[in-house]
């Protein structure tokens, strides 16, 4: 379950010079700014609004921006640049960006590793096929001779992306995980399957 919501951060107050309270006429007006932000699991993701209030130090009248008289609004426009949004309110956005960069980098690295392994298949390597029906099937390399790869197809499929330990455990449980019917592919055919996204992984022996 994802817990999300909003929060607020007090950005401080500044006294406005040359302004009077519209309620009591006191020359003691302070400007307060609050940053509103969106959060997930209480981690700030990004700020989405700044709210401004005028507070009279004498009568304690609080006015929202839309309620302020023109003289206070004019001062607000001059002073509001002093209220800086803390960088950490963008922490979640930065974290998401780093995760996205890592996932992209890791995906590229895995694709490069898979391509290298496909060009260097060896006996006992296990090829994981991504089938159109959403199942994953397997083939064990028996021999590579020149441009031809000989292999045994697996007798079992898995309905999720398999990891090597799961496959090895299944192979220990059943003796006929691979058939004894020999098939072969040319390297060009293997490369074509990879290009079409039909090879998910290679488990090196």
CSV table of C-alpha atoms in Angstrom, one decimal, residues 69-186:
chain,number,residue,atom,x,y,z
A,69,UNK,CA,-5.2,45.4,0.7
A,70,UNK,CA,-3.1,46.7,-2.2
A,71,UNK,CA,-0.4,48.3,-0.1
A,72,UNK,CA,0.4,44.9,1.6
A,73,UNK,CA,0.2,43.1,-1.8
A,74,UNK,CA,2.6,45.5,-3.3
A,75,UNK,CA,5.1,44.9,-0.4
A,76,UNK,CA,4.6,41.2,-0.8
A,77,UNK,CA,5.7,41.3,-4.4
A,78,UNK,CA,8.9,43.1,-3.3
A,79,UNK,CA,9.6,40.8,-0.4
A,80,UNK,CA,8.5,37.3,-1.6
A,81,UNK,CA,11.9,36.5,-3.2
A,82,UNK,CA,13.4,36.2,0.3
A,83,UNK,CA,11.3,33.1,0.9
A,84,UNK,CA,13.3,30.2,-0.6
A,85,UNK,CA,11.9,26.7,-1.1
A,86,UNK,CA,14.3,24.3,0.7
A,87,UNK,CA,16.1,22.0,-1.7
A,88,UNK,CA,15.1,18.9,0.4
A,89,UNK,CA,11.5,19.4,-0.6
A,90,UNK,CA,12.6,18.1,-4.0
A,91,UNK,CA,14.3,15.0,-2.4
A,92,UNK,CA,11.7,12.6,-3.7
A,93,UNK,CA,12.0,13.9,-7.2
A,94,UNK,CA,15.8,13.5,-7.0
A,95,UNK,CA,15.4,10.0,-5.6
A,96,UNK,CA,13.0,9.0,-8.4
A,97,UNK,CA,15.4,10.4,-11.0
A,98,UNK,CA,18.3,8.4,-9.5
A,99,UNK,CA,16.2,5.2,-9.5
A,100,UNK,CA,15.2,5.8,-13.1
A,101,UNK,CA,18.9,6.3,-14.1
A,102,UNK,CA,19.9,3.2,-12.2
A,103,UNK,CA,17.2,1.1,-13.8
A,104,UNK,CA,18.1,2.4,-17.3
A,105,UNK,CA,21.8,1.8,-16.7
A,106,UNK,CA,21.2,-1.7,-15.3
A,107,UNK,CA,18.9,-2.6,-18.2
A,108,UNK,CA,21.5,-1.5,-20.8
A,109,UNK,CA,24.2,-3.4,-18.9
A,110,UNK,CA,22.1,-6.6,-18.8
A,111,UNK,CA,21.3,-6.3,-22.5
A,112,UNK,CA,25.0,-5.9,-23.3
A,113,UNK,CA,25.9,-8.9,-21.1
A,114,UNK,CA,23.2,-11.0,-22.7
A,115,UNK,CA,24.4,-10.1,-26.2
A,116,UNK,CA,28.0,-11.1,-25.3
A,117,UNK,CA,26.8,-14.4,-23.8
A,118,UNK,CA,24.7,-15.2,-26.9
A,119,UNK,CA,27.8,-14.8,-29.0
A,120,UNK,CA,29.8,-17.1,-26.8
A,121,UNK,CA,27.4,-20.0,-26.0
A,122,UNK,CA,29.0,-23.0,-24.3
A,123,UNK,CA,27.9,-26.5,-23.4
A,124,UNK,CA,25.6,-26.6,-20.3
A,125,UNK,CA,24.5,-23.0,-20.8
A,126,UNK,CA,20.7,-22.6,-20.4
A,127,UNK,CA,18.8,-20.3,-22.7
A,128,UNK,CA,15.6,-18.7,-21.3
A,129,UNK,CA,13.0,-18.1,-24.0
A,130,UNK,CA,10.2,-15.5,-23.6
A,131,UNK,CA,7.3,-17.1,-25.4
A,132,UNK,CA,4.3,-15.2,-26.9
A,133,UNK,CA,1.9,-16.8,-24.5
A,134,UNK,CA,3.7,-15.2,-21.5
A,135,UNK,CA,5.4,-18.4,-20.4
A,136,UNK,CA,9.1,-18.9,-20.2
A,137,UNK,CA,10.8,-22.0,-21.6
A,138,UNK,CA,14.3,-23.3,-21.6
A,139,UNK,CA,17.0,-25.0,-23.7
A,140,UNK,CA,20.3,-26.5,-22.6
A,141,UNK,CA,23.2,-26.1,-25.0
A,142,UNK,CA,24.9,-29.4,-25.8
A,143,UNK,CA,27.5,-28.3,-28.3
A,144,UNK,CA,28.5,-25.4,-30.5
A,145,UNK,CA,30.1,-26.3,-33.7
A,146,UNK,CA,31.2,-23.5,-36.0
A,147,UNK,CA,28.0,-21.5,-36.6
A,148,UNK,CA,25.6,-24.1,-35.2
A,149,UNK,CA,24.3,-24.5,-31.7
A,150,UNK,CA,22.9,-27.9,-30.6
A,151,UNK,CA,20.6,-28.1,-27.6
A,152,UNK,CA,17.9,-29.9,-25.7
A,153,UNK,CA,14.5,-28.2,-25.2
A,154,UNK,CA,13.1,-28.1,-21.7
A,155,UNK,CA,9.9,-30.0,-20.8
A,156,UNK,CA,8.7,-27.4,-18.4
A,157,UNK,CA,7.7,-23.8,-18.5
A,158,UNK,CA,7.3,-21.0,-15.9
A,159,UNK,CA,4.7,-18.3,-15.9
A,160,UNK,CA,7.0,-15.6,-14.5
A,161,UNK,CA,10.5,-14.3,-15.2
A,162,UNK,CA,12.7,-17.1,-13.8
A,163,UNK,CA,15.8,-16.6,-11.8
A,164,UNK,CA,18.7,-19.1,-12.0
A,165,UNK,CA,18.2,-20.5,-8.5
A,166,UNK,CA,14.6,-21.3,-9.1
A,167,UNK,CA,15.4,-23.1,-12.3
A,168,UNK,CA,18.3,-25.1,-10.7
A,169,UNK,CA,16.0,-26.1,-7.9
A,170,UNK,CA,13.4,-27.4,-10.4
A,171,UNK,CA,16.1,-29.3,-12.3
A,172,UNK,CA,17.1,-31.0,-9.0
A,173,UNK,CA,13.4,-32.0,-8.4
A,174,UNK,CA,12.7,-33.5,-11.8
A,175,UNK,CA,15.0,-35.7,-13.9
A,176,UNK,CA,13.4,-34.9,-17.2
A,177,UNK,CA,13.6,-31.2,-17.0
A,178,UNK,CA,15.2,-31.3,-20.5
A,179,UNK,CA,14.1,-33.6,-23.3
A,180,UNK,CA,16.5,-35.9,-25.0
A,181,UNK,CA,15.5,-34.7,-28.5
A,182,UNK,CA,18.3,-32.7,-30.0
A,183,UNK,CA,17.5,-29.5,-31.9
A,184,UNK,CA,19.8,-26.9,-33.4
A,185,UNK,CA,19.9,-23.3,-34.3
A,186,UNK,CA,22.4,-21.3,-36.4
